[in-house]
Structures are given as C-alpha cells and as structure tokens.
PDB file of C-alpha atoms and ligand atoms in Angstrom:
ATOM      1  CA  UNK A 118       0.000   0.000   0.000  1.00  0.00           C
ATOM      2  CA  UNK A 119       1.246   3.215  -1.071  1.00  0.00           C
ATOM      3  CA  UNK A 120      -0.026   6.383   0.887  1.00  0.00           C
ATOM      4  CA  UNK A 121       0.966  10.416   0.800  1.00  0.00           C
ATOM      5  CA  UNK A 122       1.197  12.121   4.061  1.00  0.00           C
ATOM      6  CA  UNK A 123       0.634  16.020   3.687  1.00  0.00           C
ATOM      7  CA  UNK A 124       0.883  18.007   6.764  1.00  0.00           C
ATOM      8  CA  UNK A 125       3.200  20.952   7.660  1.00  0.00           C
ATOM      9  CA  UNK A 126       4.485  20.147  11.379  1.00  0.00           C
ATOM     10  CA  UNK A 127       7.741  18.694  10.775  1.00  0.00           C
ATOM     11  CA  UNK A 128       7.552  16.680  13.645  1.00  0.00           C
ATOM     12  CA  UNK A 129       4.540  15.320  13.039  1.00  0.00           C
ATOM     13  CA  UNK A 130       5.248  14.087   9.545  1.00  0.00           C
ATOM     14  CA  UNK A 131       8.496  12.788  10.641  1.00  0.00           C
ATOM     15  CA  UNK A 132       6.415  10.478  13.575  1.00  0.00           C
ATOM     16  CA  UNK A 133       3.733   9.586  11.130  1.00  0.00           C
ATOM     17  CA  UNK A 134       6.165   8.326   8.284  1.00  0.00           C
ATOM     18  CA  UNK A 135       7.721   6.344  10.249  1.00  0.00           C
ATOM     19  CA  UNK A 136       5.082   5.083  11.646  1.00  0.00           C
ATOM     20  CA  UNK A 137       3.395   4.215   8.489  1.00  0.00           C
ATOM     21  CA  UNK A 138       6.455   2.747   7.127  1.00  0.00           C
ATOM     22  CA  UNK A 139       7.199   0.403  10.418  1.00  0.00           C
ATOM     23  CA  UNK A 140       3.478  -0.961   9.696  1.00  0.00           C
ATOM     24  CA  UNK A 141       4.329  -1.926   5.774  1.00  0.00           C
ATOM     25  CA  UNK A 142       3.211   1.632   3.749  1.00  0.00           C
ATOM     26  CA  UNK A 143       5.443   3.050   1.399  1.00  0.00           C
ATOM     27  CA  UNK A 144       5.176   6.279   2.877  1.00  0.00           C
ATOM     28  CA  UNK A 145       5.390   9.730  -0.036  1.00  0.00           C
ATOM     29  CA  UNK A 146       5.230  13.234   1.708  1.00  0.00           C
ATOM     30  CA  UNK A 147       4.912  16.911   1.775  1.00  0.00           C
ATOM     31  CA  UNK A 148       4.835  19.696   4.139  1.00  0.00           C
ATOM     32  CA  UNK A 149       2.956  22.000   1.847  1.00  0.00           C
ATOM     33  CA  UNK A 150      -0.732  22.205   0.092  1.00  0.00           C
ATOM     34  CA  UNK A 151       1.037  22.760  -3.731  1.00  0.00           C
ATOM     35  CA  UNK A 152       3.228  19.920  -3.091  1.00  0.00           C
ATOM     36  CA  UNK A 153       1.067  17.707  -1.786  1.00  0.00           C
ATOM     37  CA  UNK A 154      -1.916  17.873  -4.671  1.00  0.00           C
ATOM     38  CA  UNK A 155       1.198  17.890  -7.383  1.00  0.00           C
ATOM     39  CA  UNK A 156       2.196  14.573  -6.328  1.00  0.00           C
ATOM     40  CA  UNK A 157      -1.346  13.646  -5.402  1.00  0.00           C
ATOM     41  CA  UNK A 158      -1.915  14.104  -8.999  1.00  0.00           C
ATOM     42  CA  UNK A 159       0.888  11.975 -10.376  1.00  0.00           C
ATOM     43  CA  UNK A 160       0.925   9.273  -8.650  1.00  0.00           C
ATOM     44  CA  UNK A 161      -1.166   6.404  -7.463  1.00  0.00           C
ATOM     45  CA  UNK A 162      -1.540   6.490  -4.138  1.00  0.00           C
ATOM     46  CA  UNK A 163      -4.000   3.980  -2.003  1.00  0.00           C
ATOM     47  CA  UNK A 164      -4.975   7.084   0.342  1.00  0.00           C
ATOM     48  CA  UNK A 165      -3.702  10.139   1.285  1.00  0.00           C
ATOM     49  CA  UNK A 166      -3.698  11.663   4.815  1.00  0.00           C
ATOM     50  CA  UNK A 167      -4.157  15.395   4.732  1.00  0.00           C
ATOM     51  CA  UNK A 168      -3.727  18.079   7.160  1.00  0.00           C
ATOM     52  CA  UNK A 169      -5.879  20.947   7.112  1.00  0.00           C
ATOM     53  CA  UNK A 170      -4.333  24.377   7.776  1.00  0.00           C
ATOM     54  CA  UNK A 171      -1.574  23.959   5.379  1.00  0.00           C
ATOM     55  CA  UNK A 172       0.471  26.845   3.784  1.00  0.00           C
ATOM     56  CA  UNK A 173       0.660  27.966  -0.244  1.00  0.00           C
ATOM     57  CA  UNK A 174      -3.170  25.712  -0.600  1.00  0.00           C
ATOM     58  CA  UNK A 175      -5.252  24.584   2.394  1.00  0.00           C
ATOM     59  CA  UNK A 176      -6.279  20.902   2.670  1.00  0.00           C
ATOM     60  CA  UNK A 177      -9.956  22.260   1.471  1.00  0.00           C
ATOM     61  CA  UNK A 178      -8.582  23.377  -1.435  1.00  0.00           C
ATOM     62  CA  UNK A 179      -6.069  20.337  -1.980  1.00  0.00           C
ATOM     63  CA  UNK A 180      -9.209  18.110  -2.074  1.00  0.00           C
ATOM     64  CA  UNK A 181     -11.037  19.960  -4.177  1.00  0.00           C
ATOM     65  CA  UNK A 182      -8.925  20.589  -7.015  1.00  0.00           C
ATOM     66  CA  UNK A 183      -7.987  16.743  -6.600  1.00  0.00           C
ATOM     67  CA  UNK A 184     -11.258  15.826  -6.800  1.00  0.00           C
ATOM     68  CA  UNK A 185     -11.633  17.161 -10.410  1.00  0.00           C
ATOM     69  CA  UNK A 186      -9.460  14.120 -11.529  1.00  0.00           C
ATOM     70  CA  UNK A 187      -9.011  12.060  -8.580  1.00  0.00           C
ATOM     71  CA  UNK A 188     -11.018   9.526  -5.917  1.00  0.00           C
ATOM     72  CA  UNK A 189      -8.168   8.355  -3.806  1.00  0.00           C
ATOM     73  CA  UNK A 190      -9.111   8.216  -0.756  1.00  0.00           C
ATOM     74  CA  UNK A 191      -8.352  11.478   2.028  1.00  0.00           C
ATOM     75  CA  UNK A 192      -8.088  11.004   5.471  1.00  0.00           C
ATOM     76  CA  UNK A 193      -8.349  14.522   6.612  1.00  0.00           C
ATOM     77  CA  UNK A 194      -6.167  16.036   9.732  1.00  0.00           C
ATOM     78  CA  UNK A 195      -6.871  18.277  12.027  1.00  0.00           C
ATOM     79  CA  UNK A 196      -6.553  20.336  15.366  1.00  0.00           C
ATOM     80  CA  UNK A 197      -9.997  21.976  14.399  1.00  0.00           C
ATOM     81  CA  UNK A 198     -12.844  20.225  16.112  1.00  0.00           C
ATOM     82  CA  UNK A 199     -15.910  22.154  15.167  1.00  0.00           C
ATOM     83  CA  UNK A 200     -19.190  20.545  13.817  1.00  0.00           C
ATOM     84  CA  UNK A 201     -19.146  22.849  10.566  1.00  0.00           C
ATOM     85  CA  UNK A 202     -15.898  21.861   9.846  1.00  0.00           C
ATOM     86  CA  UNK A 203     -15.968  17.667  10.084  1.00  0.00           C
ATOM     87  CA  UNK A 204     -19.082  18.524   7.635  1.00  0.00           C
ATOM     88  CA  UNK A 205     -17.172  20.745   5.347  1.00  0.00           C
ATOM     89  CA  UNK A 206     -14.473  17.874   5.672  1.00  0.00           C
ATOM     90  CA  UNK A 207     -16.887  15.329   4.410  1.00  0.00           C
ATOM     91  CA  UNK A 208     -19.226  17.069   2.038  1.00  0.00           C
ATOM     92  CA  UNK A 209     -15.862  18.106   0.385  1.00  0.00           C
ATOM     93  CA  UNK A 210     -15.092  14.234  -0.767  1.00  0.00           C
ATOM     94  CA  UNK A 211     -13.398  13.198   2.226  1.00  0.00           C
ATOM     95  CA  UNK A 212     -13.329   9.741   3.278  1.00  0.00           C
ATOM     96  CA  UNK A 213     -12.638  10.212   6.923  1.00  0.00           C
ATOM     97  CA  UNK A 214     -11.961  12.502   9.838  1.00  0.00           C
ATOM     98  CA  UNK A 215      -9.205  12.580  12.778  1.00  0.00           C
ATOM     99  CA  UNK A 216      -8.805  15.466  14.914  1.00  0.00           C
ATOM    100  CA  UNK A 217      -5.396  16.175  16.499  1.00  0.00           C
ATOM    101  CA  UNK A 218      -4.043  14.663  18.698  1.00  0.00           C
ATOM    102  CA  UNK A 219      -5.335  11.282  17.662  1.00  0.00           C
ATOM    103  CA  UNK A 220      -4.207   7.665  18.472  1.00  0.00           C
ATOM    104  CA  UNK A 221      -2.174   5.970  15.752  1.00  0.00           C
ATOM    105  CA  UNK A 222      -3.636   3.192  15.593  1.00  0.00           C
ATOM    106  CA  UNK A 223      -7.107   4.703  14.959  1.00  0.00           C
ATOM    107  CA  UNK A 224      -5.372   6.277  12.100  1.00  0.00           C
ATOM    108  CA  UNK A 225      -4.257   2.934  11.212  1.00  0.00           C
ATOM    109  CA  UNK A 226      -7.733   1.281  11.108  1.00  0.00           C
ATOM    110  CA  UNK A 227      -9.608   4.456   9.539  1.00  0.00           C
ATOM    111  CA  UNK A 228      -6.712   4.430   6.489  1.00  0.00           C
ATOM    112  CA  UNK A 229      -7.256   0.447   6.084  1.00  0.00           C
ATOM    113  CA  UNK A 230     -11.378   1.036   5.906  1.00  0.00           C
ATOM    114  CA  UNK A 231     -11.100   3.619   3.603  1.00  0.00           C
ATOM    115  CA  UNK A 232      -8.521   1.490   1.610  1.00  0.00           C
ATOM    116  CA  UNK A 233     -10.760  -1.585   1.277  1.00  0.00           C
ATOM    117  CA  UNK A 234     -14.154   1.017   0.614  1.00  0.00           C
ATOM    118  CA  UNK A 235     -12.284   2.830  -2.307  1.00  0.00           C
ATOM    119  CA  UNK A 236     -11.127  -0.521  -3.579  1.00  0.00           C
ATOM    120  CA  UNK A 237     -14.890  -1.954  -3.592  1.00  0.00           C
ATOM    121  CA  UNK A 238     -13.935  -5.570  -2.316  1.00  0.00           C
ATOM    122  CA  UNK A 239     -16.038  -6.904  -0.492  1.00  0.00           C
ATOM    123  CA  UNK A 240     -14.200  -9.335   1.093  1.00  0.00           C
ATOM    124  CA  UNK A 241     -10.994  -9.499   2.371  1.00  0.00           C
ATOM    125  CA  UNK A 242     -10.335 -12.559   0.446  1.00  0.00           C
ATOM    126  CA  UNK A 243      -9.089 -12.700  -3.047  1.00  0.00           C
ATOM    127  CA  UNK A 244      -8.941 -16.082  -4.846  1.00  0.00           C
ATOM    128  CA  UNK A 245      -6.690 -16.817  -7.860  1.00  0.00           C
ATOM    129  CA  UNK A 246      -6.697 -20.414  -8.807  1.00  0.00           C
ATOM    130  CA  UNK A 247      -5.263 -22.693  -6.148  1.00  0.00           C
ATOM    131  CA  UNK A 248      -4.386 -19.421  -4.462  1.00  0.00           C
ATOM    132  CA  UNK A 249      -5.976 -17.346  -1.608  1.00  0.00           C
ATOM    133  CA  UNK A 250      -5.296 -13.941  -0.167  1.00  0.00           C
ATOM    134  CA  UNK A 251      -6.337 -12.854   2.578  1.00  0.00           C
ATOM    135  CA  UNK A 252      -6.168  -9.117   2.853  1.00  0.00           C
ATOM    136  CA  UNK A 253      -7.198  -8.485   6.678  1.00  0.00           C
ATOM    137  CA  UNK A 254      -4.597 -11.035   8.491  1.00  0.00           C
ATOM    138  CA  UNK A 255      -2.248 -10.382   4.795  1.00  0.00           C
ATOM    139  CA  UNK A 256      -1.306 -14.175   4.898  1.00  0.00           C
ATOM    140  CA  UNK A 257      -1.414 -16.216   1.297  1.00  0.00           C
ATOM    141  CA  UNK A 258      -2.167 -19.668   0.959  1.00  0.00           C
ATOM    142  CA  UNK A 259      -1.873 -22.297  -2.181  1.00  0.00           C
ATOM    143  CA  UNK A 260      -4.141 -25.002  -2.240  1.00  0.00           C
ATOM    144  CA  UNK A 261      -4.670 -24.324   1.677  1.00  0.00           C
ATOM    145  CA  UNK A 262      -0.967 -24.742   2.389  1.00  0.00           C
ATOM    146  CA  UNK A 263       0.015 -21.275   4.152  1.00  0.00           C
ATOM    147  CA  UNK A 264       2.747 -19.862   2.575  1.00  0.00           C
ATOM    148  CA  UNK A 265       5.460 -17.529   4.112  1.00  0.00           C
ATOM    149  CA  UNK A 266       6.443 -14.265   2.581  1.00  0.00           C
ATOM    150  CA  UNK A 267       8.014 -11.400   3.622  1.00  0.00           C
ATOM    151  CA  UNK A 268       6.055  -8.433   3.854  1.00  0.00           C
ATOM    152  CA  UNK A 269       7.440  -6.401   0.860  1.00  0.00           C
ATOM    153  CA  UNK A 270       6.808  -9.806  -1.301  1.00  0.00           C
ATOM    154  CA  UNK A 271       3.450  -9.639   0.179  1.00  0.00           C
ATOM    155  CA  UNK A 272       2.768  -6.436  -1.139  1.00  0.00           C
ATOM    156  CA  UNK A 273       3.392  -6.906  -4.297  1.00  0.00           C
ATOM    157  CA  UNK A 274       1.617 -10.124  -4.647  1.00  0.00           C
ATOM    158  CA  UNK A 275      -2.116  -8.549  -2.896  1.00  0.00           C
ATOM    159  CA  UNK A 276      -0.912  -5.077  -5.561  1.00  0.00           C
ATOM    160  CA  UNK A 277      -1.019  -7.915  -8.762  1.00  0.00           C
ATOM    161  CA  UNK A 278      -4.207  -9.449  -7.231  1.00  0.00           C
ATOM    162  CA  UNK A 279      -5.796  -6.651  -7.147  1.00  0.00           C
ATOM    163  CA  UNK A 280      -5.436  -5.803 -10.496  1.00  0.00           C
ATOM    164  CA  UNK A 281      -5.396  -8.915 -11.647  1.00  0.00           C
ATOM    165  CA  UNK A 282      -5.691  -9.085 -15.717  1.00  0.00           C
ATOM    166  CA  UNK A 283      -4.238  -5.581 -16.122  1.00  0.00           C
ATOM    167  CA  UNK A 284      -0.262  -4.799 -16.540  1.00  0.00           C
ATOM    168  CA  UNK A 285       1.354  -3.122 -14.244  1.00  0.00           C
ATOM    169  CA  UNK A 286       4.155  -1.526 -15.245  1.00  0.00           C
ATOM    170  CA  UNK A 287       7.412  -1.453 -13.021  1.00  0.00           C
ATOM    171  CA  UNK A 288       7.377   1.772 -12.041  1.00  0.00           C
ATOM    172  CA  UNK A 289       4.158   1.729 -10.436  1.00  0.00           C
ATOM    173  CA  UNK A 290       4.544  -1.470  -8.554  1.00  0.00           C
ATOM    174  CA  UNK A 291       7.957  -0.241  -7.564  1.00  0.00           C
ATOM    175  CA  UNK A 292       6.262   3.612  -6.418  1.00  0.00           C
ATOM    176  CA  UNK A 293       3.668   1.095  -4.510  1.00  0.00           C
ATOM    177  CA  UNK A 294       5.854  -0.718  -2.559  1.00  0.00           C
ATOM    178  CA  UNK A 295       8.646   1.359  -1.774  1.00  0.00           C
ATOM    179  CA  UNK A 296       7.534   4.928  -2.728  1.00  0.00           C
ATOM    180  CA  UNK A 297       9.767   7.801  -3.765  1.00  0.00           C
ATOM    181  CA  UNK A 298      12.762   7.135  -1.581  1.00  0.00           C
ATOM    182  CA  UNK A 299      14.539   4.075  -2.511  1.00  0.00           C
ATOM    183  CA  UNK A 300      16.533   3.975  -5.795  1.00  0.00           C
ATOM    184  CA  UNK A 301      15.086   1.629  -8.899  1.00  0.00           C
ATOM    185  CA  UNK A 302      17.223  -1.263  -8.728  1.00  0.00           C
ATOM    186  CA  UNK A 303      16.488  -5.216  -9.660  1.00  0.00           C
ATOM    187  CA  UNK A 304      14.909  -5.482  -6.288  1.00  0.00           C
ATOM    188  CA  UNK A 305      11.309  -6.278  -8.017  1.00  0.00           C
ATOM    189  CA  UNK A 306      12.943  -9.071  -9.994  1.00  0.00           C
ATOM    190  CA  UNK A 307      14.164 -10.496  -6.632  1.00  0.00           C
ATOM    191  CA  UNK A 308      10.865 -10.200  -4.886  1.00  0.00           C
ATOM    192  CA  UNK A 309       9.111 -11.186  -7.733  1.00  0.00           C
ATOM    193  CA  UNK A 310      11.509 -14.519  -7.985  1.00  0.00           C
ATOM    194  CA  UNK A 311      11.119 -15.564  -4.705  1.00  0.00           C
ATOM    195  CA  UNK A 312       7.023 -15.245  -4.786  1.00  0.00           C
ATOM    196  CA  UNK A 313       7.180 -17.588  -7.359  1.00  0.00           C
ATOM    197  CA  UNK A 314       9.755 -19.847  -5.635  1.00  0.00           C
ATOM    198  CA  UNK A 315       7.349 -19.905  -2.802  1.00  0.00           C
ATOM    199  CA  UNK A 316       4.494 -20.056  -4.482  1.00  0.00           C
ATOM    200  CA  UNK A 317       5.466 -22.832  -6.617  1.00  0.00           C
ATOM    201  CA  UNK A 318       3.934 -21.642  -9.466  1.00  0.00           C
ATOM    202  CA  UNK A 319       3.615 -19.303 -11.834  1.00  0.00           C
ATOM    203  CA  UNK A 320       1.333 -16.844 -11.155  1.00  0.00           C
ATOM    204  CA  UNK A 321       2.898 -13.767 -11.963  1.00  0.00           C
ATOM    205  CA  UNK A 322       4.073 -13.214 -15.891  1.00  0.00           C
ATOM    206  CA  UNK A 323       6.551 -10.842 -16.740  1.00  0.00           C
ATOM    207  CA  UNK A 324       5.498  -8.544 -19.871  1.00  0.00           C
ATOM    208  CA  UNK A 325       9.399  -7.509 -20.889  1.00  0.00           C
ATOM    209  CA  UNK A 326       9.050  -4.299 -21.759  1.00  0.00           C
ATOM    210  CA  UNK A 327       6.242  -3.763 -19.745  1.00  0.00           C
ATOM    211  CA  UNK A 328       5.675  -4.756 -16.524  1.00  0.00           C
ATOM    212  CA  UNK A 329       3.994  -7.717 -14.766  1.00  0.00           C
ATOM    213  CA  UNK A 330       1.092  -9.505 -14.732  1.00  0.00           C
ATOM    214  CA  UNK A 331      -1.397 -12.073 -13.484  1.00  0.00           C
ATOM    215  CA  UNK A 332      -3.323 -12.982 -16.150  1.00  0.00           C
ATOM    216  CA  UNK A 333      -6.204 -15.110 -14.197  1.00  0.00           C
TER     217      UNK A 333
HETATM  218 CA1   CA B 594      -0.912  22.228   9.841  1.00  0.00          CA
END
C-alpha cells in the first residue's frame, strides 16, 4: 500500500512516516498544500492523509482541485474540532476525519477502511486459482498450504491481485511498494523470484518491456 502524508508540522510528519512505514506503507510526503496535490496528482496512491491548515493551498482546497481528476481516498487532519468543519471535511469528498491529537492506531484502522471502501472488495479474500489472499490477516495460501512471505513480497503479490488481468508496469509497482525514496534497482525481480519460488507456481508473468502480470 502506497499512501501520501501532507501536513506541515515537521515533527509530526516525521512520527507519522515512520510510523506508516514500520506498519508496511510506502510512505510519499509533503509539508505544503502545492506539493502535496502535485504529487497527489501523479501518482497512485491507495490514500492520502491530509492536514488541514496547510500553507501555499489549504487541505480544502487540496481536495477539491484533486477531486476534479481524482477519488483516492483522504483522510483529513486536524486540530480543528468544530461541527461545521468535520461537515465541510466530508461534504468536500473526504473519506474520513481525525482530529489532532489522535491515536495511531485509529489512524491505522480508519486508512485500512477507507482502503478496502475505495477498492470496492467486499471481502478481504481474493482467490486466484489454487491461491488465496487474505487481505485483513495479509497471509497467502496455495491449495490451503500457508505460505510464508516477507512483507514487501506480500505487497506486491495482494498489488497484482488486485489488479489482476491488467499490466502493471514497473514503475508503479515499484512507487507502490517502496515509494519515492529508494533507488530503482532489480529489487522487483528479486521479490518477484522468490514469490514464485514460494508459491510454486507461476502466477505472476513478466510482460518484458512492460511490466507484470497475473493474467487469471
Ligand atoms: Ca498544519
């Protein structure tokens, strides 16, 4: 799961990212409103959390030029607590609400519901021939035999699921599971080789040129 975290207090992005990353994200960020929507904009992400009183564009404004091209999902931020506001928050397109200082691992469970919402599955398992996802406890299994993987090989296996039938090309797989701040390097091709060593089969075709794919 990829996610953007736009908020201004230094601190406070620092805590979250790391946060975010210790529980599996690959964690994007900005500490401004114009940063934060350009990247919004051109890039993927599975949700973005979004402060409100930003400088240069406010999160209001963030979400609603997003919104023009954009559903991902926004968790808004913020120290305001008013009625008005949580409406203006949600009539806006918001997904969800947290006001400051919140718990992190409410944040954790309101980003994971709007996740599974905005992807419209309505179960947390996803079944792909002799293999089985399971998206809430993120543990695969072929032919019932649980299977191990590591938790980067993990996402890139439910990120193929998902889309299964459609290629996706390297670059967004890569942006998905290790965002902006790692170098490209043959680390897919060794994550992707040892899913199918532990899979024992192959589920996952490589399009050269193009990107992977499970064709099912
Ligand atoms: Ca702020």
């Amino acid at each position: 799961m990829r996610v953007l975290v736009i908020e201004d207090e230094a601190r406070l992005l620092r805590n979250l990212a790391k946060a975010l990353r210790e529980e599996d994200y690959a964690v994007d960020t900005a500490t401004d409103g114009e940063e934060g929507l350009s990247k919004a904009e051109n890039s993927d992400y599975d949700a973005i959390v979004l402060d409100i009183m930003l400088p240069r564009l406010d999160g209001w404004q963030v979400l609603e030029r997003l919104r023009k091209t954009k559903k991902t999902p926004v968790v808004f931020l913020t120290a305001r607590d008013t009625l008005a506001d949580r409406v203006r928050g949600l009539d806006g397109g918001g997904d969800d609400y947290l006001v400051k200082p919140f718990d992190l691992s409410e944040l954790f469970a309101r980003l994971r519901a709007v996740i599974r919402r905005s992807a419209a599955q309505p179960t947390a398992e996803i079944r792909l021939g002799d293999v089985s996802i399971d998206t809430r406890a993120r543990t695969v299994a072929v032919g019932g035999r649980p299977v191990s993987l590591t938790a980067k090989e993990y996402a890139i296996l439910e990120y193929l699921a998902q889309q299964h039938g459609k290629v996706v090309s390297r670059t967004e797989l890569y942006g998905h599971v290790f965002g902006e701040r790692e170098d490209t390097s043959n680390l897919l091709d060794v994550h992707v080789f040892n899913i199918r060593r532990k899979l024992a089969c192959d589920l996952i075709t490589t399009r050269r040129g193009h990107g992977y794919c499970i064709e099912k």
